[in-house]
Amino acid sequence: MQDKPENKHSNAPVWVTGAGGLIGSYLVKTLSAKGIPVRGITHREIELTNCGQVMDAFVKDHPAAVIHCAAISSSVICQQNPGLARRVNVFTTRFLSDIASDIPFFLFSTDLVFDGKRGNYQPEDPVNPLSIYGETKAEAEQYILSNPRHTVIRTSLNGGISPRGNRGFNEEIRNAWKAGKELCFFSDEYRCPIAAKLTAEIVAELLEKQVAGIVHVAGGKRLSRYEIATLLAGIYTDVKPLMREGSLREYKGAPRAPDTSLDISQTEEILGHSIPGLGEWLQQNPNEPF
Ligand SMILES: NC(=O)c1ccc[n+]([C@@H]2O[C@H](COP(=O)([O-])OP(=O)(O)OC[C@H]3O[C@@H](n4cnc5c(N)ncnc54)[C@H](OP(=O)(O)O)[C@@H]3O)[C@@H](O)[C@H]2O)c1
C-alpha cells in the first residue's frame, strides 16, 4: 500500500475511461455514490487514440487517478482487426499510463491472458494468451507493471445492464433467447462470472486502499458455461431459454481456453471479505436489474 499522491487540485476527479461500456458505467455510478468526484469518459467525448485530445483533457482535469476500462473488448473484433486491437488495447494504455505515471492507474485486463489448460490461476502465474485480444491485454499488463504504483485488474465474464443493452454476457444470451435463437453452452468450459456492479464496488475499494500490482477480481465460484446459462434461465422467466448442452470436444474454430478460472484468495485477503459466486450474488440481490 502506498500513500495517496498529493493533488494540488482539490476535487480532482477519478477518470473512468470506457464509461459508455458495461463495467465503466457501473464504476461511474459506484464512485459517485461514494461521494468520490468522477469523470466518466465515453468514446463519443474523447477518442483515446488521439493523444493530443487526451493530453488536453488530462492537463485540464489533473485527475486524481485513472481507471482504464476502454478497450476493444470483443475477441471477435480483435481477431478480425489486430491493428485496431493493438492501437486501442496496447498503445492507448501505454500513453495513458505514461501521462498518469505519478497517480494511481488501474488497467482492466482479462482471464483470457491464460491458455486455460489448468485453471485456478494465481496472479503471478505465467500468461499464455490464445487470442489477439488476450495478447494485447498481456502486452498492456506487462507495460503497466513496470510502474510499481500501477495496478492490473484481471477479471472474468462480467454481467449486468450496459448502457446499450448488449455488452454483458447475460444481455447477449437474453437478447438471443428473446429473438427465439437456440444457444449451445459447453459444460466443459469454465469461467468465474461476476456481476459488473460487484466488480465496480471491489475496484472502488481497491482504489481507496491504493493497491498496486496484479489483482484478480472475479466471482467466487467457478462455473461451466452451461451452469451459467442455467442460472440465467432461472431468472429470465419472461423469455424461453432455448439452450442445449454441448462440449468443447465438438467445437471447431479459433482456439478456446477451457478453464480460465481465477484464484481470488489474495484479493479477498486484501479486501477483508469474501467475494460471492454469481449464483450467490444473484440470490443476495434479487431486485438488482441483471
Ligand atoms: N465484460 C467482460 O466480461 C470483461 C471480461 C474481462 C475483461 N474485461 C475488460 O474490462 C474492460 C471493460 O469491459 P466492458 O465489458 O465494460 O467493455 P465494453 O462494454 O466493450 O466497453 C468498452 C468501452 O471502450 C470504448 N472504447 C473503445 N475504443 C475506444 C477509443 N478508441 N476511445 C475511447 N473509447 C473507446 C467503447 O466505446 P464504443 O463502444 O463506443 O466504441 C466502450 O464504451 C475492458 O478492458 C475489457 O477488456 C471485460
Short mmCIF file of C-alpha atoms in Angstrom, two decimals, residues 1-4 148-149 206-212 270:
data_model
loop_
_atom_site.label_atom_id
_atom_site.label_comp_id
_atom_site.label_asym_id
_atom_site.label_seq_id
_atom_site.Cartn_x
_atom_site.Cartn_y
_atom_site.Cartn_z
CA MET A 1 0.00 0.00 0.00
CA GLN A 2 1.27 3.47 -0.80
CA ASP A 3 0.44 6.97 0.31
CA LYS A 4 -2.12 8.91 -1.65
CA PRO A 148 5.26 -0.03 -9.18
CA ARG A 149 2.32 2.17 -8.24
CA LEU A 206 -9.00 -1.37 -4.11
CA LEU A 207 -8.61 2.22 -5.28
CA GLU A 208 -9.27 3.52 -1.79
CA LYS A 209 -6.68 1.07 -0.45
CA GLN A 210 -4.22 2.14 -3.20
CA VAL A 211 -3.41 -1.46 -4.07
CA ALA A 212 -0.78 -1.92 -6.80
CA ILE A 270 -6.75 -7.51 0.78
#
